[in-house]
Short mmCIF file of C-alpha atoms and ligand atoms in Angstrom, two decimals:
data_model
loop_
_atom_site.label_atom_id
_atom_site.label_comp_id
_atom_site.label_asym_id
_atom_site.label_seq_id
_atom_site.Cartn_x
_atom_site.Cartn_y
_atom_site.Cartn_z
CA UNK A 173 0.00 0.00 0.00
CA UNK A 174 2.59 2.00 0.50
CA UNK A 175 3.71 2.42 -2.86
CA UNK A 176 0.06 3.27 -3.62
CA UNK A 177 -1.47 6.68 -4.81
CA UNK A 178 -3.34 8.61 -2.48
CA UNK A 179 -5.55 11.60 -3.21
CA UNK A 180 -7.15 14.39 -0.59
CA UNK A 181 -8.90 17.42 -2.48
CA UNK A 182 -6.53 18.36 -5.52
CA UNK A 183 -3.48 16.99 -4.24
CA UNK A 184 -2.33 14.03 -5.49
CA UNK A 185 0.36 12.18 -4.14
CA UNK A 186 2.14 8.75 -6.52
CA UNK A 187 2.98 7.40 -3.15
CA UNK A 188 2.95 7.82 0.87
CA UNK A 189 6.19 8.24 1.93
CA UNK A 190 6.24 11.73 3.11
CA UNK A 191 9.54 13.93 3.66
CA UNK A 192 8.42 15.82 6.62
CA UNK A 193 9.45 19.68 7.41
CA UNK A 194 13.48 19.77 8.88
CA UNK A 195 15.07 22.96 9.32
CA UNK A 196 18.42 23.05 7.49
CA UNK A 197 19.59 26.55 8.82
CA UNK A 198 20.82 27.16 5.98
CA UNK A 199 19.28 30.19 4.97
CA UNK A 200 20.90 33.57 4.82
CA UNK A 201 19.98 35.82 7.81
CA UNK A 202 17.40 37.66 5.67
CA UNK A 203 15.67 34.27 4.99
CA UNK A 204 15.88 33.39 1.01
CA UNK A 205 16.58 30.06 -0.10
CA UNK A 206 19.51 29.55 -2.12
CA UNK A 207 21.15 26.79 -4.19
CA UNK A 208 21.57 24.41 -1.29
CA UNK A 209 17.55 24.46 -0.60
CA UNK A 210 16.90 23.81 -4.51
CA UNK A 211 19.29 21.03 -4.34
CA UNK A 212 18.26 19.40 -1.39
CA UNK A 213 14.31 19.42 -1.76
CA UNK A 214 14.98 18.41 -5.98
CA UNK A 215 17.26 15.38 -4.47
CA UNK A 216 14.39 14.02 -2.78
CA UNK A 217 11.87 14.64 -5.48
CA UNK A 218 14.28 12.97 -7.87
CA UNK A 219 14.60 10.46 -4.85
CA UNK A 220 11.02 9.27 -5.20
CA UNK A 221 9.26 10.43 -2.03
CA UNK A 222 5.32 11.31 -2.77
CA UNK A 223 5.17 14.34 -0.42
CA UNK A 224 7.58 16.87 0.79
CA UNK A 225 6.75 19.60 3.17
CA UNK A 226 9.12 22.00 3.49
CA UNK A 227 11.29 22.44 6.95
CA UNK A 228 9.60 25.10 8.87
CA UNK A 229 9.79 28.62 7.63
CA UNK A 230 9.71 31.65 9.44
CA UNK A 231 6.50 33.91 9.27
CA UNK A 232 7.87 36.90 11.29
CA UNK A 233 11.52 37.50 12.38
CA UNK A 234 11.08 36.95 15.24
CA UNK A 235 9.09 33.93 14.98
CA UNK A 236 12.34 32.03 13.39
CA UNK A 237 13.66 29.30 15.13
CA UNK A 238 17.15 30.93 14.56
CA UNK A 239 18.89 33.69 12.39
CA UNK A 240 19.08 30.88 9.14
CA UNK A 241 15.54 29.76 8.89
CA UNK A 242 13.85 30.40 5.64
CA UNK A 243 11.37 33.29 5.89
CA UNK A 244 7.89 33.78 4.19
CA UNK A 245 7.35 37.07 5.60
CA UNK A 246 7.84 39.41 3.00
CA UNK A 247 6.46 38.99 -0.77
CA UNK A 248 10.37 39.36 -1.88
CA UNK A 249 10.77 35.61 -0.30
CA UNK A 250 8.32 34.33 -3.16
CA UNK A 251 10.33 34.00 -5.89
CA UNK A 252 12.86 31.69 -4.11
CA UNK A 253 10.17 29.84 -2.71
CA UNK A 254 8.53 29.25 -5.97
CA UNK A 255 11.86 27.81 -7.41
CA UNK A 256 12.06 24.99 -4.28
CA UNK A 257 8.21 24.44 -5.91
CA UNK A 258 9.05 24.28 -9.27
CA UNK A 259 11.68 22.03 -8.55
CA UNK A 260 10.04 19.25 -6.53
CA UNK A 261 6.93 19.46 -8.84
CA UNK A 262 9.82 19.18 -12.45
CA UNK A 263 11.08 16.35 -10.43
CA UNK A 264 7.79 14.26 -10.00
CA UNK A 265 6.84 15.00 -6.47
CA UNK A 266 4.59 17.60 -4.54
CA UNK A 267 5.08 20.57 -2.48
CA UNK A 268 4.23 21.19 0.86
CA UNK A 269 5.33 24.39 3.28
CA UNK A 270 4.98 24.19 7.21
CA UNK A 271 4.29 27.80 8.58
CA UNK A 272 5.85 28.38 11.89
CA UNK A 273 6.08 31.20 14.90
CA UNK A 274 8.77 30.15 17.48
CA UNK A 275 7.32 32.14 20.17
CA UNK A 276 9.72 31.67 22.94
CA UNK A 277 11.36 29.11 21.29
CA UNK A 278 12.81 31.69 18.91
CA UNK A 279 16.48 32.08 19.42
CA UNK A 280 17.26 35.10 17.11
CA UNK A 281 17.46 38.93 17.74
CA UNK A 282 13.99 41.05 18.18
CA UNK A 283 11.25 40.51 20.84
CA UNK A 284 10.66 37.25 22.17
CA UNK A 285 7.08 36.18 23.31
CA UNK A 286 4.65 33.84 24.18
CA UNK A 287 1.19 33.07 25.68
CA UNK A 288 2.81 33.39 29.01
CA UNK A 289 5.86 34.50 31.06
CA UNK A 290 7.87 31.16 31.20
CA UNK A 291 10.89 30.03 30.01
CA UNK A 292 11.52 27.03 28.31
CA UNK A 293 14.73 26.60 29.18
CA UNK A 294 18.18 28.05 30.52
CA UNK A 295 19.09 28.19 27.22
CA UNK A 296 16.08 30.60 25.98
CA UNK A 297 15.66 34.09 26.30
CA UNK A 298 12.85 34.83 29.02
CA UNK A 299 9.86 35.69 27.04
CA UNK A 300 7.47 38.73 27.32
CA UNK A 301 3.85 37.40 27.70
CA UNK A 302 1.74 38.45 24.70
CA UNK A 303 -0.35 41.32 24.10
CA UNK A 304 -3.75 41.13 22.25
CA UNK A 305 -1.76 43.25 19.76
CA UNK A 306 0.65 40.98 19.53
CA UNK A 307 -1.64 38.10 19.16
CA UNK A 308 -3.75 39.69 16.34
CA UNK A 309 -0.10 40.64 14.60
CA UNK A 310 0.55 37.19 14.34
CA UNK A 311 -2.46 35.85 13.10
CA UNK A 312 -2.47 38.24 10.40
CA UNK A 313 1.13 37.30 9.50
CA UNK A 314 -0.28 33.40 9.42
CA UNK A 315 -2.60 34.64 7.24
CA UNK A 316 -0.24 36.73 4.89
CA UNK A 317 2.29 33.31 4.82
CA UNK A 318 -0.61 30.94 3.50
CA UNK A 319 -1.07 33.68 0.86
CA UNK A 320 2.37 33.88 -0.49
CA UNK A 321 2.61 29.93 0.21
CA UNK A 322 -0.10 29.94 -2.68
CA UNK A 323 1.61 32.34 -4.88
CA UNK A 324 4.57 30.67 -4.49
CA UNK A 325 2.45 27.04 -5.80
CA UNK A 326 2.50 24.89 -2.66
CA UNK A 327 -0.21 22.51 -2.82
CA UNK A 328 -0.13 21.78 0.73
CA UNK A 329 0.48 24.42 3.55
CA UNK A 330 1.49 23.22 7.21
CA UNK A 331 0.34 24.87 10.43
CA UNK A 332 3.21 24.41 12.69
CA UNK A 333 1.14 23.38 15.68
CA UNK A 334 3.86 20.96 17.48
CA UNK A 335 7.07 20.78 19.30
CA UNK A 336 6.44 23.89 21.72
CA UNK A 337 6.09 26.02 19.31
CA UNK A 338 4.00 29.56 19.40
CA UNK A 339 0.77 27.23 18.49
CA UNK A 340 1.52 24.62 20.74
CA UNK A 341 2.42 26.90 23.75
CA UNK A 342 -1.04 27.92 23.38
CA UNK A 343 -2.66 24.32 23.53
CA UNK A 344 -0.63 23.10 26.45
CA UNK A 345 -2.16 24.12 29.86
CA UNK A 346 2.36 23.90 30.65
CA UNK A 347 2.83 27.08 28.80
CA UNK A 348 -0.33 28.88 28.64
CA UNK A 349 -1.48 30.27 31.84
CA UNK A 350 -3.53 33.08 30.58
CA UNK A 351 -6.31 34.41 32.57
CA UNK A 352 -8.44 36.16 29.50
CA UNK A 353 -9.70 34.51 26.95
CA UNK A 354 -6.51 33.05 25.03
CA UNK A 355 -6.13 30.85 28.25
CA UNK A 356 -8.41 28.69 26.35
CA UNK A 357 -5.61 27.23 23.74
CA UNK A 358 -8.51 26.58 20.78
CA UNK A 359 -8.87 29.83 20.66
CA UNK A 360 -5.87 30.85 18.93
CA UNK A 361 -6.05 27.95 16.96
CA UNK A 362 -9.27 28.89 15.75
CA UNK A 363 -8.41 32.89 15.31
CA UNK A 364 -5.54 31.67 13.09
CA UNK A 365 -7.33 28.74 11.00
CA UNK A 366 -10.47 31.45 10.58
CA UNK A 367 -7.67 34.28 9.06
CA UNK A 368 -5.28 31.45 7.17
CA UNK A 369 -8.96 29.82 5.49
CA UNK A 370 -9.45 33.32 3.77
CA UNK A 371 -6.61 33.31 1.76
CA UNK A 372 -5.63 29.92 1.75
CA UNK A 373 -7.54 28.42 -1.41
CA UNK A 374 -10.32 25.60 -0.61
CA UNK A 375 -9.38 22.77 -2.76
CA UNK A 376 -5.92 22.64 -1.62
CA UNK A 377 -4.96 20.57 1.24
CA UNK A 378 -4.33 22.72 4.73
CA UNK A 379 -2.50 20.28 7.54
CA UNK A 380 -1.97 20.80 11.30
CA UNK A 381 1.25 19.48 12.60
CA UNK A 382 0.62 18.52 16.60
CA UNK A 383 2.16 16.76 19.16
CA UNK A 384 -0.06 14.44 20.85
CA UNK A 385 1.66 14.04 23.93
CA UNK A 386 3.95 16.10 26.01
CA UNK A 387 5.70 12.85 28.42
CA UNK A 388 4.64 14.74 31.57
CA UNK A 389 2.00 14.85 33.56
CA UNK A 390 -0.57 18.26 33.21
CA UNK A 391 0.41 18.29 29.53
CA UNK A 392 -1.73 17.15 26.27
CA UNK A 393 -2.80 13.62 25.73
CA UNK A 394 -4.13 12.32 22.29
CA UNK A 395 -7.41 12.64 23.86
CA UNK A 396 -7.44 16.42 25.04
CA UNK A 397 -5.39 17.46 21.36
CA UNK A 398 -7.78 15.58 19.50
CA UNK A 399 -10.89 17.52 21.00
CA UNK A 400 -8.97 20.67 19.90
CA UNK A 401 -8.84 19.82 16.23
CA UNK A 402 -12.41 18.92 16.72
CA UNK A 403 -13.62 22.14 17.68
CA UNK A 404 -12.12 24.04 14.98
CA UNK A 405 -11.87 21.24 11.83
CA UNK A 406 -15.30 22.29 10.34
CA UNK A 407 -13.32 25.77 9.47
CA UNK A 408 -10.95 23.04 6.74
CA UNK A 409 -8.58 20.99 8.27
CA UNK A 410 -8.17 18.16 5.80
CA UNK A 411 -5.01 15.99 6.95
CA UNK A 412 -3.24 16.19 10.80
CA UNK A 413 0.44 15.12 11.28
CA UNK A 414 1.19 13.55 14.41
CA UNK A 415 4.41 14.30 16.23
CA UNK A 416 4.99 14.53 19.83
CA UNK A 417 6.96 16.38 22.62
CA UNK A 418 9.37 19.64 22.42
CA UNK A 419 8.03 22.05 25.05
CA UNK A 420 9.07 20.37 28.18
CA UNK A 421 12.59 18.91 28.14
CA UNK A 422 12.46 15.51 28.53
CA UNK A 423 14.27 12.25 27.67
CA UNK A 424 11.75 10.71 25.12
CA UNK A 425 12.08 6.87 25.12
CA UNK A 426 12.03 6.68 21.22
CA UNK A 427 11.87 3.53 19.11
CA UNK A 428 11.17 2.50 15.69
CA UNK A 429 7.44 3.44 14.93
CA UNK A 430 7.26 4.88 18.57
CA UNK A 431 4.49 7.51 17.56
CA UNK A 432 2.23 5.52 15.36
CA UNK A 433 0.25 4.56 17.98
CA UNK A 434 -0.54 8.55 18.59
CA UNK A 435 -1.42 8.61 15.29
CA UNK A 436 -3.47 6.23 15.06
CA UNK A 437 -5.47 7.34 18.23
CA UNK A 438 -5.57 10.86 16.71
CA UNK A 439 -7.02 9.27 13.54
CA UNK A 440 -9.49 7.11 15.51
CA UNK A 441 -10.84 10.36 17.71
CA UNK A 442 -10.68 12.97 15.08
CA UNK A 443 -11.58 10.87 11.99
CA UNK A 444 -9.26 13.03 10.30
CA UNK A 445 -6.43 11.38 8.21
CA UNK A 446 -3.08 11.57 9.65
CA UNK A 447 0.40 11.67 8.58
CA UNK A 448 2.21 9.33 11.18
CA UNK A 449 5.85 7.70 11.88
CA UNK A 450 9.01 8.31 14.13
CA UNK A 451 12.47 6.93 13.65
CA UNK A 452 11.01 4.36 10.62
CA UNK A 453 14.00 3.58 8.74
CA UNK A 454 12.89 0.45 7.28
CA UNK A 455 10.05 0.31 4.39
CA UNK A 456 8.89 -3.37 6.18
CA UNK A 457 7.69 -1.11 9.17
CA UNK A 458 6.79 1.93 7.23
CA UNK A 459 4.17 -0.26 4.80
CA UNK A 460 3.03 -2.20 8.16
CA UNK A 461 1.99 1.11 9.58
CA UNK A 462 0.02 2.26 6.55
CA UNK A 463 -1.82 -1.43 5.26
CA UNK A 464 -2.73 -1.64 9.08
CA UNK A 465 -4.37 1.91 8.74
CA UNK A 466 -2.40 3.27 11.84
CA UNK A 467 -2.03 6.02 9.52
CA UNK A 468 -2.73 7.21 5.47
CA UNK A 469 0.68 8.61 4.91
CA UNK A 470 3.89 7.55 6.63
CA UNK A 471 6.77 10.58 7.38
CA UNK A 472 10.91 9.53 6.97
CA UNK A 473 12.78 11.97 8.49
CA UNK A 474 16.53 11.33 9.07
CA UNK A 475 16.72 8.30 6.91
CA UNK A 476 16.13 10.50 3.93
CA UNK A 477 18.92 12.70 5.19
CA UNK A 478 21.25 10.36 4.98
CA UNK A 479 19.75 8.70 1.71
CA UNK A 480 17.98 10.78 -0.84
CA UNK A 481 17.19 8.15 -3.05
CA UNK A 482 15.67 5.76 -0.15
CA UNK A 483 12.38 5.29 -1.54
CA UNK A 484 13.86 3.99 -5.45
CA UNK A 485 15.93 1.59 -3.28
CA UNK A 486 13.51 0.13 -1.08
CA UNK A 487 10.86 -0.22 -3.78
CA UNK A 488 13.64 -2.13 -5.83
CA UNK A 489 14.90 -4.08 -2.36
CA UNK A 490 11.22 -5.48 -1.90
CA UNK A 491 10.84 -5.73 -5.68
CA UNK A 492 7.99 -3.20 -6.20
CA UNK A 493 8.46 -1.71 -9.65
CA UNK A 494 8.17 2.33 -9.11
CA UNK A 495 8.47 4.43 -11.68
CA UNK A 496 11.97 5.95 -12.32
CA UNK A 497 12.72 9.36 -13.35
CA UNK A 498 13.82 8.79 -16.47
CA UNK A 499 17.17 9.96 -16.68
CA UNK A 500 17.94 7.12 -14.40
CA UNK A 501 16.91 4.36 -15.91
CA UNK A 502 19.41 2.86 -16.61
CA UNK A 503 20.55 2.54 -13.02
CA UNK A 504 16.95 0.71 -12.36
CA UNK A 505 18.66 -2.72 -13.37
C1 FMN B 40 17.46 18.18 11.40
C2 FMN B 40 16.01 18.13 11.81
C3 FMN B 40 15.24 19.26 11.71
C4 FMN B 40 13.87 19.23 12.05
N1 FMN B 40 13.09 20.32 11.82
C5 FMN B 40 11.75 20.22 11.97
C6 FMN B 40 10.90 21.26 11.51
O1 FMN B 40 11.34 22.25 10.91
N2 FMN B 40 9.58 21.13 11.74
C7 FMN B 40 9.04 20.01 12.33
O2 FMN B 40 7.83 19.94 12.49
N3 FMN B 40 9.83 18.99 12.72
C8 FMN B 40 11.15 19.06 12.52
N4 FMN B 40 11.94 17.98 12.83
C9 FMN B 40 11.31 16.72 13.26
C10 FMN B 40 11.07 15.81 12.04
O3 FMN B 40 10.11 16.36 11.18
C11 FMN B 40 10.60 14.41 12.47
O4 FMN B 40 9.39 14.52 13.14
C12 FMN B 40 11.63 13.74 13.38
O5 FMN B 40 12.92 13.79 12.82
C13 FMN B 40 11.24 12.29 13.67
O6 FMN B 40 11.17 11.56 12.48
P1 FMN B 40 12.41 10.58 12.06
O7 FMN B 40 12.65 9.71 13.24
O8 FMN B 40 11.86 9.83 10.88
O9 FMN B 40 13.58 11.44 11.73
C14 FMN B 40 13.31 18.02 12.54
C15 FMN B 40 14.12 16.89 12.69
C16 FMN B 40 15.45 16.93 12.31
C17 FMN B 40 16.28 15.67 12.42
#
């Protein structure tokens, strides 16, 4: 199954291996892509993999996870991110962007915030709490990144909503302690989905990224995450992406597969398809977690750092015949 189309609204994927977003810092400090970024996201298009969603990119300044994230804050960023597009799409594959504010996970010059006072760690600036003027600021930059992100020809744009970042710090009760209304994490959520469903066109496919558990106690579970997409997925929210942890430092005890069973929990509650996986390295455990409908599309992270062209040499390793971009055909053999 895994080697097996899949289609939600008008994107259509040849496969479900899914490259998911993984900041490369390499970015200049204004945030344009350069040739590295058209290289590395064409490798993996050339490389086979159905889906790639682009490492998180920056929708203020200071919502960039550091001073080398790629930026989608100003219209001049569009060009650059149109070539990444072009590329993966000349190359046989399709385009997604994940959309991200740091909050106080930001580690760059500029005014750090959050929902609330407190610091994630030593190593992170203390952040200001938020202002309503702050909060509406940032929603209306979401809302100006999914516009570019469509001018630019992403078919799939990503709400970063995982790994303590600004959206997540508002879900978990650990970092939002607000006493007005915002104490309630939807409610961002909601504010930004209503202002990013404006712009962002209907028939293309608009993803949440979430982590379903936090590893401590007081923080989200798959049950109390899942009743947050559920309150605002009537506004569009076709496809979530399961992930897990990053705003309370923790040892994670990770294994191969170790979040499919968040996925398929989040899949179960929300009846939402989900994009699932963890430290899968092997194509035995990543077709095992899609034919046994843990989840519809299965994410490779590091493994397709280290090897581009993973998904040609599995399909040829369990004797699946894929189809080959043609200028390497002759290395099918
Ligand atoms: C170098 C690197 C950068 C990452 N950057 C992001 C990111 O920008 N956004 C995100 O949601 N996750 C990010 N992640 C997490 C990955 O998307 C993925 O969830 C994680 O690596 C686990 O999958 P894996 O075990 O298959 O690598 C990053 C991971 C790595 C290794």
């Amino acid at each position: 199954m895994l080697f097996e189309s899949y289609q939600l609204k008008n994107m259509k994927l040849k496969n479900r291996v899914v490259m998911p977003p993984m900041c490369m810092y390499s970015a200049d400090t204004l945030g344009f892509a350069n040739d590295f970024h058209y290289v590395h996201y064409a490798s993996r298009a050339i490389g086979g993999v159905g889906l790639i969603i682009q490492e998180a990119t920056g929708i203020l300044p200071n919502g960039r996870i550091s001073e080398n994230d790629l930026g989608i804050w100003s219209d001049d960023h569009i060009p650059g991110l149109k070539k990444i597009v072009d590329l993966i799409h000349a190359n046989g594959s399709v385009a997604g962007i994940q959309v991200n504010h740091a909050g106080r996970k930001a580690k760059v010059n500029g005014k750090i915030f959050a929902p609330s006072a407190l610091g994630y760690s030593n190593d992170y600036e203390m952040p200001h709490e938020m202002s309503k003027k702050d909060i509406k600021d940032v929603i209306k930059a979401f809302a100006e990144a999914a516009r570019r992100a469509d001018q630019a020809g992403y078919d799939l744009l990503e709400l970063h909503g995982a790994h303590g970042y600004l959206i997540f710090q508002f879900l978990s009760p650990i970092s939002n302690q607000r006493t007005d209304e915002y104490g309630d994490g939807k409610v961002f959520l909601r504010e930004v989905m209503e202002a990013v469903t404006k712009v962002w066109p209907k028939e293309k496919v608009l993803c949440l990224r979430i982590s379903a558990t936090e590893y401590v106690e007081g923080g989200v579970t798959p049950e109390s995450i899942s009743e947050m997409i559920n309150s605002v997925k009537d506004l569009g929210l076709d496809l979530i992406h399961v992930s897990s942890g990053g705003n309370v430092l923790v040892k994670i005890n990770a294994y191969p597969g170790y979040q499919l069973g968040l996925a398929e929990r989040v899949k179960e509650l929300t009846g939402l398809p989900v994009i699932g996986g963890g430290l899968i390295s092997d194509i035995v455990l990543a077709e095992h977690a899609v034919a046994s409908k843990k989840c519809d599309l299965v994410y490779l992270g590091r493994v397709l750092l280290r090897e581009p062209y993973f998904v040609l040499n599995q399909a040829k390793e369990v004797g699946y015949d894929i189809e080959y971009p043609k200028a390497y055909l002759r290395g099918k053999k």
